[in-house]
Structure formats: structure tokens, C-alpha cells
XYZ file of C-alpha atoms in Angstrom:
457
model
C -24.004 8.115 -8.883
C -20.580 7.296 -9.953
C -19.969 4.996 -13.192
C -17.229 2.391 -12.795
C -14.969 1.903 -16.131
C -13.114 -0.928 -17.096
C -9.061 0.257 -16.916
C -8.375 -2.157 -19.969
C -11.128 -1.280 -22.508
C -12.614 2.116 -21.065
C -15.953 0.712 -21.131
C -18.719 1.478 -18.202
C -19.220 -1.469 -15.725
C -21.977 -0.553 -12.958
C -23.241 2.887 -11.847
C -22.549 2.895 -7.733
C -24.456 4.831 -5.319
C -22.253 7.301 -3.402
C -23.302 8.235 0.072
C -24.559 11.658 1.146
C -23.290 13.540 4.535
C -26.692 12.194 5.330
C -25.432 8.582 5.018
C -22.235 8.990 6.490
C -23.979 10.227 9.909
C -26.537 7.544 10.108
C -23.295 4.722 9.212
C -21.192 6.501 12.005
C -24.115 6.302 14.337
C -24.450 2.558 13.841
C -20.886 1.439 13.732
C -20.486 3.706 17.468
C -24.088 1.696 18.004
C -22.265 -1.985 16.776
C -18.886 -1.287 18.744
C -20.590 -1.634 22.330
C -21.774 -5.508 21.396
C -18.177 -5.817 19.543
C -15.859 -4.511 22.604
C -17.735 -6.914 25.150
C -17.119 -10.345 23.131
C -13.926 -11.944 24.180
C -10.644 -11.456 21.559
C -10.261 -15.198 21.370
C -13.838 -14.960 20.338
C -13.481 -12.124 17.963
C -10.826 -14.048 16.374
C -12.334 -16.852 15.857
C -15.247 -14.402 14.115
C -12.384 -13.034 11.853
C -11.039 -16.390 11.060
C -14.453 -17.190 9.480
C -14.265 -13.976 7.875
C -10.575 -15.408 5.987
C -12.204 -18.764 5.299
C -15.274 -16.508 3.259
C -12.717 -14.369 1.510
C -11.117 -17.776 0.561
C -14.077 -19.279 -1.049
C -14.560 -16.077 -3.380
C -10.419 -15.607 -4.204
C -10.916 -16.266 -8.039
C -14.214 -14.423 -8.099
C -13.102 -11.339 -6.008
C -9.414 -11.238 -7.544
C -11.178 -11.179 -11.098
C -13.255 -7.942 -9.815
C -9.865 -6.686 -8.963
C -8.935 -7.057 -12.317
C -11.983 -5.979 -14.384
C -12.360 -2.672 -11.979
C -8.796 -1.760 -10.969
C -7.175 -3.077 -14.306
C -4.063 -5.541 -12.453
C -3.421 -8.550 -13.564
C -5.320 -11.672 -12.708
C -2.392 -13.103 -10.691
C -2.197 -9.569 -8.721
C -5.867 -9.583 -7.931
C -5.975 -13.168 -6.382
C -2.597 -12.308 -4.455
C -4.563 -9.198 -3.154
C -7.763 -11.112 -1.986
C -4.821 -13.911 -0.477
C -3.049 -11.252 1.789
C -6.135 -10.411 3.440
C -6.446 -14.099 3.666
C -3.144 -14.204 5.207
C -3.648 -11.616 7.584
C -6.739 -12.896 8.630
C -4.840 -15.833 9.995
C -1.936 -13.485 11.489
C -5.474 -12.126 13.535
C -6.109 -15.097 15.065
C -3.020 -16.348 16.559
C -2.565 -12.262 17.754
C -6.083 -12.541 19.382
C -4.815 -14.712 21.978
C -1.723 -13.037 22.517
C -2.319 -8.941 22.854
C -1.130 -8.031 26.496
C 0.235 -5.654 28.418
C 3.142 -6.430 31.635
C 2.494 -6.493 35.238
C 5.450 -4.651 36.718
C 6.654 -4.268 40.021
C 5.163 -2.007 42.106
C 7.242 0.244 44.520
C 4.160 0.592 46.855
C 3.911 -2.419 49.403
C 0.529 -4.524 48.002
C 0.115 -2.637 44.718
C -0.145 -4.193 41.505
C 0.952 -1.831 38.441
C -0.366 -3.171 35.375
C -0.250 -1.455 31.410
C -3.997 -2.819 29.879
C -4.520 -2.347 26.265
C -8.187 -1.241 25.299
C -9.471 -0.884 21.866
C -9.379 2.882 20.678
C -13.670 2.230 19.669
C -13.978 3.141 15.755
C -11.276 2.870 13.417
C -11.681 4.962 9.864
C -10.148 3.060 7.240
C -9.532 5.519 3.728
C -8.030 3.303 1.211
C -6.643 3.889 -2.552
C -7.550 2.531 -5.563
C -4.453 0.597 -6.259
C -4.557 -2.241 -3.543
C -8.523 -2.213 -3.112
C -8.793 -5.149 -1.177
C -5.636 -5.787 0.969
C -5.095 -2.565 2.825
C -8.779 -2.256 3.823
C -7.229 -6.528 5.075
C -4.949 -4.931 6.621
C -6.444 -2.445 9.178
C -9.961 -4.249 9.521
C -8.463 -7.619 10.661
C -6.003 -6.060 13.242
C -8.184 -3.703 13.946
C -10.991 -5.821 14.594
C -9.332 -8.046 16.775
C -8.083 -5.387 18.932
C -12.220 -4.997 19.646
C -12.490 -1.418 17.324
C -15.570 -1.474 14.493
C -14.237 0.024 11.404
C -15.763 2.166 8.867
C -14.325 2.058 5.610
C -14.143 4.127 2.748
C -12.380 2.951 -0.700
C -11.536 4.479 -3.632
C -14.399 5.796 -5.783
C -13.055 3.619 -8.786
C -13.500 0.899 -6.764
C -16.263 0.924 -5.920
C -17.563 -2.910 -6.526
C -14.715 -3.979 -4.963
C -15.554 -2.143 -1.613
C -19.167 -2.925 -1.731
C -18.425 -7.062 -2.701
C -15.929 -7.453 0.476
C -17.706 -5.671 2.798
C -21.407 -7.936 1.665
C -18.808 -10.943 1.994
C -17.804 -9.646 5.691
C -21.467 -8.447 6.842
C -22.602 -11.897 6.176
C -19.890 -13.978 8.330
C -20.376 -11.256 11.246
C -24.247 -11.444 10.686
C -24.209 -15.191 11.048
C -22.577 -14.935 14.177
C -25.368 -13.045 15.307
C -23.509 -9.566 15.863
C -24.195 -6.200 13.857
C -22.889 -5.841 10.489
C -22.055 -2.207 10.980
C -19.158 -3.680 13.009
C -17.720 -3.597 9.366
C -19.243 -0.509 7.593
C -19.134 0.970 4.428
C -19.481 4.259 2.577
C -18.826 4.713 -0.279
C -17.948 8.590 -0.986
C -15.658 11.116 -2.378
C -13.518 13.906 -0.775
C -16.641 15.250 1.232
C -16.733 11.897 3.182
C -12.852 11.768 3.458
C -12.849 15.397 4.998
C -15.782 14.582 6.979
C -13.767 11.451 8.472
C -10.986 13.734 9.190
C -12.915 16.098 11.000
C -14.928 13.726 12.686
C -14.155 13.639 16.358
C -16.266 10.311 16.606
C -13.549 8.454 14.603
C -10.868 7.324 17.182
C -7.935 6.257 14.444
C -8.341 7.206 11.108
C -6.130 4.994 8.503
C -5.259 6.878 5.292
C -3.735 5.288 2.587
C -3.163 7.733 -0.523
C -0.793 10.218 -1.943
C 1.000 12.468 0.132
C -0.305 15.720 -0.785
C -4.050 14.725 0.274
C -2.383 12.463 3.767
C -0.607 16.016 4.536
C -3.912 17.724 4.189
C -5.618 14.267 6.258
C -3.202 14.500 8.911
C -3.635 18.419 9.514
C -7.172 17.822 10.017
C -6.622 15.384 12.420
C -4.071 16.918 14.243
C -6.306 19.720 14.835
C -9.290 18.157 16.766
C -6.267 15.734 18.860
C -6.889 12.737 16.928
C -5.025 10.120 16.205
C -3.551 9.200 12.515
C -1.806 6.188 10.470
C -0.666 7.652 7.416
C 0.605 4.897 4.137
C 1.719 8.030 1.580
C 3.478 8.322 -1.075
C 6.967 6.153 -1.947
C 10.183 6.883 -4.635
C 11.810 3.843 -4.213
C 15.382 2.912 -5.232
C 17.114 0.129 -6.588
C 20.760 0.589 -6.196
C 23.091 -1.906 -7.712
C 27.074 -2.651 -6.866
C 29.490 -3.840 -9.458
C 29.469 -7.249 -7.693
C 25.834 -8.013 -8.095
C 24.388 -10.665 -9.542
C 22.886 -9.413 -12.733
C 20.606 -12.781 -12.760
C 18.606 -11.587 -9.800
C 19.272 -8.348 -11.031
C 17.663 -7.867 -13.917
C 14.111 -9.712 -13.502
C 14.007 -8.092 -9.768
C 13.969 -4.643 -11.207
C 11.974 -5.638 -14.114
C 8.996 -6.761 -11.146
C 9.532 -3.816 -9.403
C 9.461 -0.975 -11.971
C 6.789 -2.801 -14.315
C 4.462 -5.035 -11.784
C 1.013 -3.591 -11.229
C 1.757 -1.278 -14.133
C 3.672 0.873 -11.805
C 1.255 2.117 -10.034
C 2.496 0.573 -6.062
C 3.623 2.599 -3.263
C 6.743 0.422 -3.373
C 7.403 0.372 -7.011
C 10.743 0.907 -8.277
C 11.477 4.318 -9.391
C 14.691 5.245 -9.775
C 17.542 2.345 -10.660
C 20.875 3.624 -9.464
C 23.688 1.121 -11.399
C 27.296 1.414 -10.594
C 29.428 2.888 -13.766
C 31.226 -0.017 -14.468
C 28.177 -2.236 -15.641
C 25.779 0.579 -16.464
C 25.597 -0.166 -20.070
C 25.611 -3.736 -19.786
C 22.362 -3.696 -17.237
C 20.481 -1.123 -19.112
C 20.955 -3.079 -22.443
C 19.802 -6.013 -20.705
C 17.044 -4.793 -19.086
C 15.559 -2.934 -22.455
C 15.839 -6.527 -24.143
C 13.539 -8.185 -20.822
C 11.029 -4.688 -21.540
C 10.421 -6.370 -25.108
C 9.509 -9.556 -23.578
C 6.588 -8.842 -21.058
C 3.638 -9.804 -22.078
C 0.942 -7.185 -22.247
C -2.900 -7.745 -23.028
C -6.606 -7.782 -20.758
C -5.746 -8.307 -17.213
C -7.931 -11.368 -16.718
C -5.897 -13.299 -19.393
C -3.662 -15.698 -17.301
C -1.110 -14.706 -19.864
C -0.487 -11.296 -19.349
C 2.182 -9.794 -16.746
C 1.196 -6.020 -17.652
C -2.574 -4.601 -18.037
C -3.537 -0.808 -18.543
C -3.240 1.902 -16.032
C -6.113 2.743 -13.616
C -7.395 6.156 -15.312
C -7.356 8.174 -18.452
C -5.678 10.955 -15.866
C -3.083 8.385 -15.565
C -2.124 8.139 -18.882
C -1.962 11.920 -19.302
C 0.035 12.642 -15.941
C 2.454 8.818 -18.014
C 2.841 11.747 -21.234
C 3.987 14.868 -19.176
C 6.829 13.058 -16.667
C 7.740 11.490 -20.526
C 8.483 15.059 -21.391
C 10.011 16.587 -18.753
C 12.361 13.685 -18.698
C 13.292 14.394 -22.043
C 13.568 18.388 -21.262
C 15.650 17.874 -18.025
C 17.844 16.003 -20.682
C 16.626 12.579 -20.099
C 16.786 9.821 -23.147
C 14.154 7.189 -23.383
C 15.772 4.351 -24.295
C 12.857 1.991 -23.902
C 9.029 3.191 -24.528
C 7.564 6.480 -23.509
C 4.470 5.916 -25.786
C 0.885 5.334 -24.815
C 0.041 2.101 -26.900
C -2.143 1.753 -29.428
C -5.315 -0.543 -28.594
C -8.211 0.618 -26.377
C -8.188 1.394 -22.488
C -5.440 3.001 -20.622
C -2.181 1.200 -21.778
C 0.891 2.773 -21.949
C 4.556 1.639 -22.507
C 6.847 0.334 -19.591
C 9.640 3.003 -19.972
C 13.198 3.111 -19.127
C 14.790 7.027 -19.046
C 18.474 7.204 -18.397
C 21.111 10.063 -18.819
C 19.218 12.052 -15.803
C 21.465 13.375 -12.915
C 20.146 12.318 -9.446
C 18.562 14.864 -8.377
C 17.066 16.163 -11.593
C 13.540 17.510 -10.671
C 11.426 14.784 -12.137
C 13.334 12.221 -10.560
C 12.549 13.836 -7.083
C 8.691 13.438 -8.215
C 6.277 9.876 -8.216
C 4.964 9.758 -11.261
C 2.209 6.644 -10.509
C 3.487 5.034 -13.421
C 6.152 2.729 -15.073
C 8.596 5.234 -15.485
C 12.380 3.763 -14.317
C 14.984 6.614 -13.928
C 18.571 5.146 -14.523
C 21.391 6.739 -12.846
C 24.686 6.132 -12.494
C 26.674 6.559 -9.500
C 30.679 5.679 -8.491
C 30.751 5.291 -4.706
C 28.974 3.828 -1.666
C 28.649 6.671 0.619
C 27.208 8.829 -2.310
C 24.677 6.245 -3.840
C 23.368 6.157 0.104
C 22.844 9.425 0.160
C 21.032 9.730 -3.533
C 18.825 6.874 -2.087
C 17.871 9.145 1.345
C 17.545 12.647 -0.616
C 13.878 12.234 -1.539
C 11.517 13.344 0.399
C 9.625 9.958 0.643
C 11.006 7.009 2.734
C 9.115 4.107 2.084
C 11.182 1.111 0.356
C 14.743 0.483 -0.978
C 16.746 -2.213 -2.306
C 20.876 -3.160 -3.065
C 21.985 -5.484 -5.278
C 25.832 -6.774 -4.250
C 27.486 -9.746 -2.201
C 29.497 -7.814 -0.052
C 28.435 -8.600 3.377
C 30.144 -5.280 5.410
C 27.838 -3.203 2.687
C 24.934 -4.800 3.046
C 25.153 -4.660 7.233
C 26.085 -1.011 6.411
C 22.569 -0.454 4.496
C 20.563 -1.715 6.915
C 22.649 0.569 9.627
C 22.068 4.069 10.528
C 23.684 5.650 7.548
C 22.471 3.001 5.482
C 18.733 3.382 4.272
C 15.787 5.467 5.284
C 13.539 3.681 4.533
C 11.117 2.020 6.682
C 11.391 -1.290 4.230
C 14.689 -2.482 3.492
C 15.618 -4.934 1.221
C 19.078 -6.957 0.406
C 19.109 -8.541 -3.075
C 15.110 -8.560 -3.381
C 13.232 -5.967 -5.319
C 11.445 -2.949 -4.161
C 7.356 -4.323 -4.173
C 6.463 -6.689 -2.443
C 5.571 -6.880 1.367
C 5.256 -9.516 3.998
C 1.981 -9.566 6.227
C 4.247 -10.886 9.320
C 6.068 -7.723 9.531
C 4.801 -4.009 10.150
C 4.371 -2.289 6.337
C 5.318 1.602 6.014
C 7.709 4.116 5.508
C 9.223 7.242 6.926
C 9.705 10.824 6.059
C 6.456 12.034 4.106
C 5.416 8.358 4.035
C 4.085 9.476 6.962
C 4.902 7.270 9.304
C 2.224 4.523 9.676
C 2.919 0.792 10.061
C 0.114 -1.631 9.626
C -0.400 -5.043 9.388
C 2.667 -7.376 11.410
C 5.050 -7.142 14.501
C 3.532 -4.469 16.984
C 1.454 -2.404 14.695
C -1.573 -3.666 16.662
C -0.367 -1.236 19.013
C -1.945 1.539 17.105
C -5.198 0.643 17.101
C -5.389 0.386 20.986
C -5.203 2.845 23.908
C -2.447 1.761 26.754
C -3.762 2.771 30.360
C -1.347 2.279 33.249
């Protein structure tokens, strides 16, 4: 039994259940039971089943986005947004569940047809963090589902209520409908289940969304027994900004990205690269916007910042502090856990680092912002591609040749690129991931249906 905390006043919430191996075998057994009724109803039909399931998560926003905030600790604002993008992509389901096909191409042989059908892979393993707990499980299931795949899902362990409140709001639309719940399974579970997903030939795609040093040890696993992967790992995002930008958009852009969800998103901003010539003015600017936000309980409609997820958190928030300061970093704004109960620490601003100093190189999953300076272009596109992860990047400037040579191929790496926007943030309309040890995945928009489906020819 597993005890879930509250992030913003360390107290217990609810004791959860964890599944045995036990229960994992008799879930997979059912959800490979539930796909056979699942891959015989029409898509039109299954969308119509997952548009239900949007209009359900839509009657329970306030109510689910508050879990969100008393068991993962964001904001009240995040929390509804989170509950709304599975709304969203619900709806992206639909329209897509009238529209998956494959060409009919011309044959060379005289009265042959040659045709590419798309079939669903059959069950899709969904292994989600604790820091989006509602939206990336959105993601998968609703693309997934309409591609004609059951999915079994396993969240975070600190999230427990969150998993098990969706997935009683899902069982019930697909049960009224009169098909199997298990289309939509659950277990909740630790690292036994997650390896036993991995090594389980019965699952057909497994999703993991995590760090990258558990996704490398995910996608070996996989690898080994053929199977198929989507990997969402780990991101050290940069903000780079040119002497022409506009410090307006600037300044509260890079405030949302480094200090939104407490810095704990794939795509926060991480690293703030500021051309020489307005280096001091940004930084002083920025500092004086870090006094301003707002920090308190997450479910207060006032607050913009709320406590980090875990007390391991704060302590892995103290030791990138210090090796900042060793690798001759200066804090010029926070670097202090703060004073109240729960996990809250200080939205901190380091500068005075050289871009590659080691801790730069690493994600700390919190709101740490390295500022660096740079002088040129070509080297500034460089410092944003020498990191091992390649998920999201941003320029601030007006000049319309640089931007077109960002997006090029010596501009970014990154599989999310972004002109005069900040780092977070994603649209459901267009695929999500990254490159590098990202790993590679894309889920939710454009063709990412793709990869939950098998093409035969």
C-alpha cells in the first residue's frame, strides 16, 4: 500500500492499493480479452465512444484538475488545463476516426489492386510520470483508442488518485456503451510492473514517458524481445535571446517557462542564453518579475507557483544549488528552500556559468534558470544543440533570415521549435516530442497515429 502526500503541506491523503505481478497478469489477460470486442466496432463508432469519453472528462474539469493539484502539487489553473488537453484531444480523436487511411496505388500487374491498410497494433502500454498525470495518459489512450488498440496504463505511484479517478471516469462511459472496461485498464504499480511491461511480449507498443535514464533502460528491454517503443524522455531546453528582441515578450515568456509548474516540465526552460549587449539589463529585469510571482497552496486561484512534487525534489533543488555555485555559478535570485511547510523552494536564477559547465549539461527537475551569455549566431546554435537532450527550444529576435535559419537544418535540434514563444507549452494539433535522448517519440497530432498501427501492403 502506497500513501499519497500532499506536495504543498506534506500531509498523507489516501493509502492506494498497488498491484501484485498477480494483478498485472489477470489485467493483461482481460485487456487482450476486451481488445477482440474493441477491434471489431467500427472507428467512426469508436470515436463517437471516445467523444463521450471528452464530454465525461468535461463534466469533472474543476473536480479532477483540483485532484491534480492536491496530489501532484500544480497550480489550480495547470490542473484544469491538464484535464482540458485530454479534452481537446479527445475531440482531435473524433474527426481522425473518420479519416485514418491508407492509398490505393497503381498496380504494375494487369487487374491487381495494391493497397497499404492500417490495423491497430492490439494493446498499447501506456507508463506515464507524475508531472502531467492526466494529459499524457490523454494523449496515447485517445489516439490510441481510436486506432482500435485497448490500453493498459500505468501512472506514477504519486499519483495514484489521479490514475484511479480517470480511469473510473473512462470505465463508466465505455461500460455504458455496453463494451468491456478493460478496454481502458489500470494498474497501479511500481518498477516491478514497469519492467514487467517492458518485458512483456503481450504488449504491442509500450508508451514511456519519464526520465531518460529509466526510458534508456525501457527501451533496451524492448528492443530485446522486437517490440515496439515511444519514448517522451528527458528535455534541457533553451531560451536564446538576440539583441533585437523584444524584451516585453521577453521577459514574462521566460519567466512561464523557467518557473510554470514549478519547473518540473519536460519543456521547461533551462538554460537562458542572452546576447552580451543586453545581458545585464534582462537579468535585472527578470530578478525584479522573480519577486513578483505569487507563491502559496496550489488550489488558491491566486497562486502562479505551488511546491515541488517530493521531498527528493527539494534535496536533488539544494545539490544543483551547490554545484552551481562550485562550478563558479552566482545566484542572483533564490537558491533557498522556503520556509513554510511542504516542498517549496525558491524560483532561482544562476548566471556567470560557461555553457557547457557540467551542471548546465544536467536537468535538474526544478526551477533552476542557467544564464549565459553568448556573442554570435552560429555559436549560440550550437550551445543550444550540445546537450544531449533535444526536446524544445526557443529565440527571441525580429530578424526574419535568423529565425528561417533556426528552424533550418543548422538551426535547432529540437523536435519543438519555437519563434518568439517560450519553451512549455504544447499544441494537441501537432505531434509532441523531441530528438536525441528524448528518445524519439511523437504523440498526440499530425501523423503520430501512425505509431500505434501496423501498415500491411
Amino acid at each position: 500500500v502506497v500513501t499519497t502526500y500532499c506536495p504543498a503541506n506534506g500531509q498523507p491523503i489516501a493509502s492506494v492499493r498497488q498491484a501484485s505481478l498477480e494483478d498485472y497478469e489477470e489485467t493483461v489477460k482481460k485487456a487482450k480479452e476486451a481488445w477482440k470486442v474493441w477491434a471489431d466496432i467500427p472507428a467512426p463508432k469508436r470515436g463517437e465512444i471516445v467523444r463521450q469519453i471528452g464530454d465525461a472528462l468535461r463534466q469533472k474539469i474543476k473536480v479532477l484538475g483540483s485532484l491534480v493539484s492536491l496530489e501532484m502539487g500544480k497550480i489550480f489553473v495547470e490542473g484544469v488545463g491538464e484535464v482540458q488537453e485530454y479534452v481537446d484531444v479527445c475531440d482531435y480523436a473524433v474527426g481522425l476516426s473518420r479519416m485514418i487511411g491508407g492509398p490505393i496505388l497503381p498496380s504494375e500487374r494487369p487487374g491487381h489492386a495494391l493497397i497499404e491498410q492500417w490495423n491497430p497494433v492490439g494493446l498499447v502500454g501506456i507508463i506515464t510520470a507524475f508531472n502531467f498525470p492526466v494529459a499524457v495518459y490523454g494523449w496515447n489512450s485517445a489516439i490510441a483508442m481510436i486506432c482500435g488498440n485497448a490500453c493498459l496504463w500505468k501512472g506514477a505511484p504519486t499519483t495514484s488518485l489521479i490514475s484511479v479517478a480517470v480511469t473510473k471516469i473512462i470505465a463508466k462511459v465505455l461500460e455504458d456503451n455496453k463494451v468491456p472496461g478493460a478496454i481502458c485498464s489500470l494498474v497501479c504499480g511500481g518498477a516491478d510492473v514497469g519492467t514487467a511491461m517492458a518485458r512483456d511480449e503481450r504488449m504491442d507498443l509500450l508508451s514511456f514517458t519519464g526520465s531518460t535514464k529509466v526510458g534508456k533502460q525501457v527501451a533496451l528491454m524492448v528492443q530485446e524481445r522486437f517490440g515496439r517503443s515511444l519514448l517522451e524522455l528527458g528535455g534541457n531546453n533553451a531560451i536564446i535571446v538576440f539583441e533585437d528582441a523584444d524584451l516585453n515578450l521577453v521577459i514574462p515568456s521566460a519567466l512561464f517557462a523557467a518557473v510554470g509548474t514549478a519547473g518540473q516540465r519536460c519543456t521547461t526552460a533551462r538554460r537562458l542564453f542572452l546576447h552580451e549587449s543586453i545581458h545585464d539589463e534582462v537579468v535585472s529585469k527578470l530578478a525584479k518579475a522573480y519577486a513578483q510571482v505569487r507563491i502559496g497552496d496550489p488550489w488558491d486561484s491566486d497562486t502562479l507557483y505551488g511546491p515541488l512534487h517530493t521531498k527528493e525534489a527539494v534535496k536533488m533543488f539544494l545539490d544543483a544549488v551547490e554545484q552551481a555555485k562550485q562550478q563558479g555559478g552566482s545566484v542572483v535570485y533564490g537558491g533557498k528552500v522556503i520556509n513554510r511547510p511542504g516542498n517549496y523552494v525558491e524560483p532561482t536564477i544562476v548566471t556567470g556559468l560557461p555553457h557547457n559547465a557540467p551542471i548546465v549539461h544536467t536537468e535538474t527537475f526544478a526551477p533552476i534558470l542557467y544564464v549565459l551569455k553568448f556573442k554570435e549566431e552560429e555559436e549560440v546554435f550550437a550551445w543550444n544543440n550540445e546537450v544531449k537532450q533535444g526536446l524544445s527550444s526557443s529565440i527571441f529576435t525580429k530578424d526574419l533570415g535568423r529565425i528561417f535559419r533556426w528552424l533550418g537544418p543548422k538551426g535547432s535540434d529540437c523536435g519543438i521549435v519555437n519563434v518568439n514563444i517560450p519553451t512549455s507549452g504544447a499544441e494537441i494539433g501537432g505531434a509532441f516530442g523531441g530528438e536525441k535522448h528524448t528518445g524519439g517519440g511523437r504523440e498526440s497530432g499530425s501523423d503520430s497515429w501512425k505509431l500505434y498501427m501496423r501498415r500491411s501492403t
